Each structure stands twice: as C-alpha cells, then as structure tokens.
C-alpha cells in the first residue's frame, strides 16, 4: 500500500501530550498489523537537544544510531516497540544547516534562497524520508510547539503543501485543550474554536480533533465543536485525564480513533487491533497492590521529565512483577552523612542517576557508600556507574582523592578518565560516545544472568570511561569489570558479586525498555529490590 502520512499538531497551550496521542495512535495501528513510525519535527534552532539543559527540555533521549533526541521519541519506542533513528527527529536548526550547506556548495545555482520554497522543500524532503524507504505503511509526524508560534510556521506551511500533494494519503489531527472553569462550573470550547481557526488561516483543515480535558465533554458540546470547526461529529474525540499514559491507546480505541484514521485514509477497517499483550500489562498495573520503593538519587529531582526513561523502565519492571512503583526522588545536593540513613533506610533499592558535571556529585558518593555498606540493591547508570567506581576507589582502595577527570582534571587517581578519542574534541554537539554498542558479559556475572545472555546491545551517551590501569586493584578488592566492548575493550559493566545486587552500567539500559519488551536488567534490579523488601518483612 502507499505510505499514509498523519500529521499531529497542537493548539491553545503546550504540554497537552501530543507525543502520547501520536504514540497511542501508532500503538493501535501497529496492533492492527501496519508498519508504523513516528517522527518529531521541533521548531527550535538547536541542531539537536543534546546541548540542551534538562531544565529546558527534560531528558535527552538517545537512539540506537547515536542521535541525541527529543524525549517524545522515548514514548514512541515505549508505545510501539519500534526503534527510532536520527531521521525521526529533525529540528529547524538541522533544516537550516542543510539548506545553508547546499547554498555554500552552489546547489541553488545563484537563486535567492528563501523560506518558501527552499526551507519548506527541505522540511518536506525530511518528512517523506522515512516514508520513501518503503518500510512503513504509516508515517506519523508530530509538529512540536503550538500552532500560531512564529517558529512553527514553515513546518505548518510544509504540511499544507503536502496535503495537496498527498491527497487521500494524508491526514491532519489537531490536539487542543478544553478548559474547565471551576467558578462557572463550565467547560469552554472557545479556545478550541480559535485554535482551529488559526490552523485554517494558514490553510489547514484538521480532519480529526482530539480534545484534552479534565472533565467529560458532553456529546452535544462535541457536536457543537464539530459544527464550528468543519469536522465530522465522529471525528471529535476527547482525551480525558487517565491515571496512566499507557491507558491512552485504549481510550482512543474506545472512541474509534484507529478506525477513523483508516477510513479517512481510504482503508476499510477490518477486525480489531491485537492488544492482548498490552491489556495484560494494564491488567497487572491495575491489580498491583503491594509497592516496591525505589530511590532515585540525582540532581534534577524537581523536574518530572529529567529522568523520564528511567522512571518508565522502573514502572514497567515493577508492573511485570505485580508491584506498584513507589519512586522517590532524592536530591543529591541535599544528601550528606547526617541525613543519609533516614533518607535511604526505607528504600528497597537505589538508582544513582546519570548526569554531567560536579553539582550534586558528593551526595551520590554518600548514597553509594551507605548502600554498599548496608547491602541495598543498587544500580548505577552512566555517571552513576562512574560514581560507584570512584566511591569504591576512595573508601575501599583507600585512594582518597580518586575522581573522574570530568570533576577534577588533576586528580592523582583518575579512575574515570577521558576516552582517548575524546581528548581532542572541542565541539559540544553530538561528539560523545553515542548510540548502541555491543557489550560482552562474563557468563558468571549477575548482569549476564539478568539478561539471560552474554552479548547485549545498549545505548551510550558519555565521554568518560573506566580507567583500565586500575582494573586489577578493583578486582582484587571485590569490584569486578564484568562487561566489555568486544572491539575497544572499554568497560561497560561493573559489579560487586558479594552484594545482593550492586551493578553499574556505563550504558543507559533505560532507553531500550518498552512496554512489550521491558529491559531485563531493570526487571532483575526490581526483583532484587522486592526480595530485599520482603526480607525486611515489608
Ligand atoms: N558525565 C559522564 C560522561 O560524560 C556521564 C554521562 C552520563 O551520565 N550520561 O562520561
């Protein structure tokens, strides 16, 4: 079949969850047997979100091919179980960079280079790139930002043009917000009407409206919206707040979103989507009563989205083990010798978060020392793993000033140091060790047992690494290097075999954990945490 293109735009306010709606739609289409991919076009000028502070943009997600991407790509993968790549996330910056490169090469043959048609053509080329591979029946494109923003105009104009070019193979879904005014006890449709009008002004008539709301929108109100917005009444769908994002595909299916999409792109819907495995997961989620309490030690704890993928991976693992996840964020800057006991004592397991820079690092060492000495299941991820190594060097090997050269370039014991190939790099964007690399695990290791295999492929995002010169000393004292990259020999996993569960990974297993394919190392960590909780009579 010809590739169908679905565009998802948003209006009224940001943070409505366009990514979740796009992912839910993809989830349903995939469950109907279609080949689906989702891509995000972001209107900001950064080349990618890799250089953005988590305060600006939440977590930076990493694709298998080493692209630093918007965190929505994490949702796409978790909901569809389909891997994304560099092609799935394009920013204004990348579009301009490519157009300017072409201009410098003389590709435009002396013409004046303009937003229309050159930038819009470049956007259109990128939108169709994945579709042109022939690998997908549906390409869902989420346009970042809110309709009406100056930044998103070239993207919206490109969508308008593509609609004409693609005809029946194209569909526009617009997400808006229906606020509830408590004082008047009323839901308000005016912002939706305005937002659709704004879209119409730039030449786009949405085919489907999804209304975000906290209260049920009565059918007559939906009919009114349909009438005012030129949309068929069955194509006005509400997306009411649900306790878990993983329920959104169901609420969309109940309102026939998947059938609508098929019919409106010229396909006759047959049968029902195969959602059985997804429903089993939701059922476990609903039935779980007992908790598993995990502490996440990091410096961005006031920020919901900074550790999104870790949070979701833990949630998936807890759910598969019939537990409710009780995740406690622990501010590494506030953790010290005096409060560590009371802060960590009730936890079943502790995660030491990834990160960059000195801030909050000492709190991570305090937490790690306490966890190691109290034999609490502990999982260090990336910087968290590096901190495990440093803490061990300081307190077990007696190397009091051991450090990473990231934190102290003149440390006498550089147990974590720059990778050789990183030493000459001065450019900040996309210059780390990024993307999926193979790792060979020692068959006797806990990590290998967790995965049930000795070769794994996990994603990376770091500059620094374990310094192999110290390996023997670590191993003699009980911390083992149990995972390595087969080509470079870089240490990817360390563990202390004598402990209940004490593993650090240089890679980020959280990027590859999906609802239908949860990451085994998170599953094993959560199991160990549950066992530890039960041991203590919880
Ligand atoms: N800052 C560390 C490095 O660059 C760890 C990065 C991370 O945790 N993602 O190696």
XYZ file of C-alpha atoms and ligand atoms in Angstrom:
548
model
C 0.000 0.000 0.000
C 1.035 3.612 -0.484
C 2.506 5.247 2.606
C -0.009 7.313 4.552
C 1.109 10.449 6.327
C -0.563 11.599 9.526
C 0.294 14.979 10.990
C -0.273 15.818 14.622
C -0.393 19.490 15.562
C -1.265 21.163 18.826
C -3.060 24.331 19.797
C -4.095 26.524 22.756
C -1.264 25.556 25.122
C 1.810 23.358 25.145
C 2.250 20.195 27.239
C -1.026 18.672 26.083
C 0.658 15.393 25.321
C 0.820 15.391 21.522
C 3.568 12.807 21.815
C 1.343 10.463 23.793
C -1.531 10.861 21.326
C 0.802 10.242 18.376
C 2.291 7.224 20.171
C -1.161 5.862 21.079
C -2.339 6.143 17.506
C 0.808 4.338 16.350
C 0.321 1.681 19.021
C -3.192 0.939 17.724
C -2.175 0.906 14.059
C 0.730 -1.382 14.870
C -1.654 -3.678 16.759
C -3.697 -3.817 13.556
C -0.656 -5.144 11.742
C 0.527 -1.976 9.997
C 4.149 -0.894 9.828
C 4.323 2.419 11.621
C 6.925 5.007 12.506
C 6.595 8.303 14.330
C 8.807 11.327 13.843
C 9.043 14.637 15.587
C 9.802 17.975 13.955
C 10.919 20.529 16.505
C 10.811 24.227 15.669
C 13.825 25.289 17.746
C 17.169 26.277 16.274
C 19.422 23.924 18.233
C 20.693 21.223 15.894
C 19.501 18.614 18.394
C 18.500 18.634 22.072
C 21.890 17.170 23.051
C 23.214 20.523 24.170
C 20.011 21.484 25.986
C 19.882 21.573 29.748
C 17.278 19.177 31.217
C 15.624 22.245 32.761
C 14.878 23.403 29.222
C 13.788 20.223 27.618
C 13.659 17.305 30.055
C 15.587 14.171 29.320
C 17.706 13.823 26.226
C 16.806 10.522 24.605
C 19.339 8.563 22.562
C 18.517 6.458 19.503
C 20.367 3.279 18.506
C 22.173 5.135 15.745
C 23.504 7.678 18.207
C 21.196 10.642 17.770
C 20.503 12.830 20.778
C 16.765 13.231 20.513
C 13.646 14.728 21.996
C 12.180 12.700 24.844
C 8.998 12.084 22.838
C 10.996 9.546 20.828
C 11.196 7.586 24.066
C 7.403 7.489 24.201
C 7.277 6.441 20.567
C 9.559 3.484 21.244
C 7.882 2.509 24.500
C 4.435 2.522 22.875
C 5.305 0.908 19.548
C 8.312 -1.254 20.314
C 9.791 0.112 17.066
C 13.234 1.699 17.188
C 13.681 5.267 16.026
C 16.723 6.835 14.382
C 18.234 10.202 13.548
C 15.646 10.567 10.785
C 12.836 10.517 13.360
C 13.771 13.822 14.970
C 14.503 16.922 12.936
C 14.841 20.489 14.193
C 14.669 23.864 12.480
C 18.413 24.049 13.126
C 19.082 20.930 11.106
C 16.847 22.101 8.260
C 18.645 25.442 8.051
C 22.056 23.822 8.380
C 21.323 21.577 5.448
C 19.922 24.421 3.297
C 22.890 26.646 4.112
C 25.333 23.830 3.291
C 23.618 23.409 -0.073
C 23.755 27.137 -0.696
C 27.504 27.185 0.012
C 28.017 24.267 -2.353
C 26.253 26.239 -5.051
C 23.380 23.790 -5.321
C 20.832 26.586 -5.755
C 22.545 27.844 -8.917
C 22.595 31.511 -7.991
C 18.950 31.712 -6.932
C 17.850 33.715 -3.884
C 17.440 31.176 -1.076
C 14.166 31.697 0.809
C 11.946 30.150 3.470
C 9.415 29.357 0.754
C 10.305 27.253 -1.220
C 13.797 26.257 -0.032
C 13.251 25.747 3.678
C 9.800 24.254 3.148
C 11.139 21.932 0.441
C 13.841 20.750 2.801
C 11.215 20.146 5.516
C 9.055 18.211 3.064
C 12.011 16.139 1.922
C 12.728 15.224 5.537
C 9.085 14.457 6.302
C 8.965 11.998 3.398
C 12.382 10.454 4.024
C 11.210 7.536 6.176
C 8.109 7.009 4.049
C 10.294 6.771 0.934
C 12.204 3.802 2.354
C 9.143 1.666 1.678
C 9.427 0.305 5.216
C 6.299 1.960 6.582
C 2.579 1.981 5.886
C 2.058 4.944 8.193
C 4.399 7.812 8.965
C 3.090 9.878 11.857
C 4.666 13.307 12.134
C 4.338 15.297 15.310
C 4.943 19.014 14.838
C 6.470 20.426 18.027
C 5.274 23.698 19.521
C 1.858 25.294 19.260
C 0.035 26.462 16.142
C 0.437 30.207 15.851
C 4.050 30.253 17.034
C 6.302 32.151 14.634
C 8.759 29.250 14.755
C 6.353 26.589 13.577
C 5.068 28.474 10.511
C 7.453 26.897 7.955
C 6.503 23.442 9.231
C 2.797 24.194 9.057
C 3.220 25.581 5.527
C 5.007 22.368 4.544
C 2.142 20.315 5.941
C -0.314 22.447 3.962
C 1.601 21.770 0.735
C 1.949 18.058 1.461
C -1.775 17.750 1.980
C -2.303 18.769 -1.623
C 0.455 16.576 -2.910
C -0.582 13.505 -0.958
C -4.355 13.849 -1.219
C -6.096 10.906 0.387
C -2.834 9.592 1.802
C -2.656 12.454 4.251
C -4.484 13.265 7.451
C -4.282 16.084 9.990
C -5.010 15.509 13.641
C -5.168 18.601 15.806
C -4.916 18.461 19.584
C -6.458 21.237 21.656
C -7.450 21.953 25.204
C -10.931 22.363 26.652
C -10.501 24.114 29.987
C -12.897 23.732 32.890
C -13.685 26.983 34.643
C -14.374 25.905 38.189
C -16.097 29.122 39.277
C -18.570 28.901 36.389
C -18.685 25.077 36.539
C -18.312 25.062 32.772
C -16.159 23.556 30.081
C -15.103 26.101 27.492
C -14.831 25.385 23.768
C -13.803 28.851 22.593
C -10.019 28.215 22.780
C -10.512 25.160 20.562
C -12.528 27.139 18.034
C -9.834 29.825 17.940
C -7.073 27.329 17.574
C -8.774 25.584 14.662
C -9.442 28.952 13.073
C -5.751 29.737 13.341
C -4.936 26.490 11.585
C -7.494 27.253 8.876
C -5.977 30.690 8.364
C -2.735 29.044 7.309
C -4.634 26.747 5.001
C -5.038 23.565 7.009
C -8.390 21.986 7.786
C -7.961 19.380 10.514
C -9.628 16.021 9.849
C -9.707 14.871 13.449
C -9.796 16.881 16.661
C -8.550 15.458 19.928
C -9.647 17.499 22.921
C -7.614 17.321 26.087
C -9.832 17.746 29.097
C -10.059 17.061 32.786
C -13.854 16.555 32.677
C -16.079 14.553 30.399
C -17.137 16.641 27.396
C -20.860 16.013 26.769
C -21.859 14.778 23.263
C -23.789 17.962 22.436
C -20.708 20.033 23.170
C -18.647 17.808 20.881
C -21.274 18.217 18.166
C -21.059 21.959 18.582
C -17.295 21.854 18.211
C -17.641 19.684 15.107
C -20.069 22.155 13.587
C -17.960 25.234 14.304
C -14.712 23.613 13.228
C -15.825 21.907 9.978
C -15.055 18.460 11.323
C -17.377 15.465 11.185
C -19.003 14.787 14.576
C -17.467 11.311 14.936
C -14.038 12.880 14.435
C -14.193 14.940 17.628
C -12.528 12.814 20.251
C -11.865 13.576 23.857
C -8.695 12.699 25.686
C -9.635 12.853 29.308
C -7.015 12.566 32.071
C -6.276 8.917 32.866
C -4.194 7.516 35.720
C -1.535 6.163 33.365
C -0.363 7.260 29.924
C -0.397 3.593 28.914
C -4.196 3.676 29.042
C -4.450 6.371 26.392
C -4.387 3.873 23.469
C -7.474 2.251 24.971
C -9.388 5.484 25.476
C -8.532 6.368 21.868
C -9.665 2.963 20.626
C -12.946 3.199 22.560
C -13.684 6.303 20.518
C -12.621 4.553 17.307
C -9.606 6.742 16.571
C -7.833 3.892 14.781
C -10.862 3.143 12.583
C -11.271 6.827 11.811
C -7.664 7.091 10.699
C -8.054 4.072 8.444
C -11.317 5.179 6.882
C -10.113 8.715 6.333
C -7.033 7.437 4.529
C -9.085 5.177 2.300
C -8.664 1.857 4.111
C -11.630 -0.281 5.207
C -11.043 -1.273 8.828
C -11.211 -4.986 9.423
C -11.423 -6.722 12.783
C -9.931 -5.375 15.958
C -6.370 -4.395 16.898
C -4.453 -7.157 18.632
C -3.993 -5.537 22.017
C -3.853 -8.658 24.198
C -0.249 -8.266 25.458
C -0.830 -4.571 26.108
C -4.034 -5.349 28.020
C -2.219 -7.939 30.110
C 0.264 -5.264 31.112
C -2.545 -2.846 32.024
C -4.296 -5.566 33.954
C -1.184 -6.211 36.020
C -0.870 -2.472 36.550
C -4.456 -2.222 37.811
C -4.218 -5.235 40.073
C -0.892 -4.383 41.693
C -1.385 -3.549 45.355
C 1.941 -4.089 47.053
C 4.602 -1.464 46.491
C 8.245 -1.545 45.649
C 10.042 1.549 46.894
C 12.947 2.802 44.822
C 15.029 5.902 45.470
C 16.462 7.802 42.519
C 19.455 9.901 43.519
C 20.039 12.752 41.098
C 20.319 16.497 40.788
C 17.247 17.220 38.668
C 14.695 15.795 41.073
C 12.345 18.773 40.927
C 11.921 18.077 37.253
C 9.433 15.367 36.277
C 10.861 14.759 32.849
C 14.601 14.760 33.550
C 14.749 11.014 34.217
C 11.752 10.027 32.103
C 13.103 6.807 30.637
C 14.453 5.535 33.970
C 11.124 6.257 35.575
C 9.233 4.394 32.829
C 11.667 1.448 32.842
C 11.226 1.059 36.592
C 7.478 1.338 36.226
C 7.419 -1.367 33.550
C 9.615 -3.679 35.626
C 7.538 -3.130 38.776
C 4.302 -3.747 36.856
C 5.570 -7.022 35.388
C 6.373 -8.073 38.935
C 2.851 -7.101 40.091
C 4.008 -4.143 42.127
C 3.116 -0.509 42.275
C 6.172 1.643 41.785
C 6.800 3.996 44.669
C 9.572 6.130 43.213
C 11.200 8.661 45.494
C 13.383 11.332 44.037
C 16.327 12.133 46.261
C 18.169 15.372 45.726
C 21.859 14.514 45.551
C 22.851 18.042 46.587
C 20.938 17.717 49.841
C 22.250 14.298 50.789
C 25.006 14.130 53.412
C 26.411 11.876 56.141
C 23.906 13.252 58.652
C 20.715 12.561 56.725
C 21.647 9.616 54.523
C 20.427 6.998 56.972
C 16.973 8.446 57.427
C 16.674 9.231 53.704
C 17.621 5.811 52.383
C 16.647 3.443 55.138
C 13.111 2.668 53.924
C 14.093 2.021 50.343
C 14.074 -1.395 48.695
C 16.515 -0.294 46.026
C 18.504 2.745 44.924
C 19.324 4.112 41.474
C 22.213 6.513 41.042
C 21.294 8.709 38.107
C 23.277 9.684 35.019
C 24.480 13.252 34.656
C 27.195 15.717 33.849
C 29.373 17.947 35.970
C 30.299 18.366 39.595
C 26.998 19.554 41.065
C 25.459 17.016 43.430
C 28.246 14.516 42.930
C 29.322 14.304 46.580
C 25.772 13.318 47.579
C 25.978 10.432 45.146
C 29.137 9.184 46.882
C 27.441 9.447 50.276
C 24.473 7.440 48.973
C 26.718 4.830 47.374
C 28.823 4.316 50.477
C 25.686 3.839 52.546
C 24.137 1.455 50.008
C 27.328 -0.587 49.688
C 27.779 -0.872 53.429
C 24.122 -1.698 54.043
C 23.988 -4.055 51.077
C 20.954 -2.439 49.452
C 20.217 -3.342 45.815
C 21.919 -0.531 43.926
C 22.004 0.337 40.266
C 24.383 2.974 38.879
C 23.685 4.266 35.395
C 26.382 6.042 33.366
C 27.594 8.796 35.714
C 26.010 6.643 38.440
C 28.303 3.769 37.453
C 31.291 6.110 37.354
C 30.389 7.283 40.870
C 30.253 3.646 42.017
C 33.804 3.237 40.785
C 35.023 6.462 42.406
C 33.352 5.740 45.749
C 34.881 2.268 45.779
C 38.309 3.680 44.953
C 38.082 6.231 47.751
C 36.622 4.117 50.519
C 37.749 0.594 49.726
C 41.001 1.037 47.814
C 41.966 3.938 50.061
C 42.558 6.347 47.168
C 41.080 9.340 48.972
C 41.286 11.762 46.059
C 40.205 9.378 43.352
C 37.915 11.049 40.884
C 36.807 11.395 37.311
C 38.868 13.890 35.331
C 35.500 15.408 34.427
C 35.205 16.613 38.027
C 38.890 17.119 38.833
C 41.287 17.198 35.866
C 44.314 16.987 38.170
C 43.182 14.120 40.405
C 46.104 11.847 41.368
C 43.864 8.820 40.784
C 41.933 9.204 37.564
C 39.881 6.034 37.930
C 37.455 7.552 35.424
C 39.121 9.358 32.550
C 38.520 10.687 29.075
C 38.416 8.225 26.259
C 41.467 8.683 24.063
C 39.424 9.719 21.026
C 37.579 12.331 23.088
C 40.695 14.226 24.095
C 40.851 16.419 21.015
C 37.122 17.140 20.796
C 36.050 20.722 21.456
C 32.700 20.789 19.668
C 29.882 20.149 22.166
C 27.096 18.727 19.998
C 26.941 15.067 19.067
C 30.556 14.429 19.964
C 30.169 11.914 22.766
C 30.212 8.157 22.501
C 26.622 7.866 21.369
C 24.270 5.103 20.362
C 24.173 1.347 20.674
C 27.344 -0.681 21.141
C 27.834 -4.328 21.782
C 28.840 -5.475 25.239
C 30.107 -8.942 26.173
C 29.260 -10.079 29.656
C 31.107 -12.522 31.841
C 28.844 -15.610 31.876
C 29.234 -15.874 35.637
C 28.131 -12.299 36.281
C 24.858 -11.221 37.795
C 24.377 -8.957 34.791
C 24.612 -11.911 32.362
C 22.146 -13.833 34.498
C 19.793 -10.870 34.475
C 19.876 -10.637 30.684
C 19.898 -14.384 30.205
C 22.665 -13.939 27.624
C 26.252 -12.783 27.349
C 26.018 -10.378 24.416
C 23.864 -7.293 24.720
C 23.462 -4.119 22.727
C 22.787 -0.992 24.719
C 22.894 2.734 24.086
C 25.559 5.128 25.297
C 25.944 8.815 25.944
C 29.201 9.691 27.627
C 32.740 10.999 27.211
C 34.490 9.436 30.183
C 35.201 5.790 30.946
C 36.643 3.374 33.471
C 40.435 3.594 33.530
C 41.699 0.086 32.867
C 45.039 0.755 34.588
C 43.218 0.344 37.894
C 41.322 -2.799 36.995
C 43.438 -5.282 38.917
C 43.183 -3.301 42.129
C 39.399 -3.108 41.827
C 39.050 -6.778 41.072
C 41.314 -7.780 43.961
C 39.172 -5.727 46.310
C 35.875 -7.167 45.052
C 34.550 -4.882 42.338
C 34.618 -6.699 39.023
C 34.549 -5.465 35.461
C 32.064 -7.926 34.007
C 31.094 -6.288 30.739
C 33.288 -5.008 27.926
C 33.002 -3.753 24.428
C 34.479 -6.542 22.271
C 36.249 -4.146 19.886
C 37.651 -1.452 22.139
C 37.805 -3.333 25.423
C 36.064 -0.432 27.172
C 34.496 -1.405 30.478
C 30.710 -1.276 30.215
C 29.556 -3.032 33.397
C 30.953 -3.305 36.911
C 29.523 -5.228 39.823
C 30.298 -6.369 43.335
C 29.437 -10.067 43.307
C 29.401 -10.359 47.086
C 26.451 -7.981 47.373
C 22.723 -8.556 46.948
C 22.651 -6.523 43.740
C 25.282 -3.916 43.068
C 25.699 -3.198 39.368
C 26.816 -0.186 37.400
C 26.396 0.171 33.648
C 28.279 2.680 31.554
C 25.405 2.424 29.098
C 21.785 3.510 29.516
C 19.516 0.467 29.555
C 16.535 2.751 30.183
C 16.500 3.851 26.539
C 15.629 0.386 25.299
C 12.916 -0.615 27.747
C 9.447 -0.737 26.205
C 6.034 -1.837 27.471
C 6.070 -5.047 25.449
C 9.799 -5.598 25.758
C 10.966 -4.382 29.164
C 14.716 -4.284 29.750
C 15.862 -7.417 31.639
C 18.341 -5.566 33.808
C 15.610 -3.340 35.211
C 13.427 -6.403 35.733
C 16.243 -8.097 37.653
C 17.023 -4.997 39.702
C 13.389 -4.555 40.703
C 13.138 -8.262 41.567
C 16.162 -7.882 43.838
C 14.585 -4.812 45.429
C 11.329 -6.678 46.034
C 13.210 -9.602 47.567
C 15.149 -7.228 49.796
C 11.904 -5.554 50.875
C 10.371 -8.911 51.722
C 13.451 -9.973 53.613
C 12.942 -6.994 55.832
C 9.334 -8.028 56.377
C 7.707 -5.419 54.193
N 29.400 12.843 32.544
C 29.726 11.481 32.275
C 30.478 11.301 30.961
O 30.441 12.164 30.118
C 28.484 10.614 32.311
C 27.440 10.971 31.301
C 26.091 10.384 31.591
O 25.773 10.049 32.732
N 25.245 10.305 30.603
O 31.098 10.316 30.754
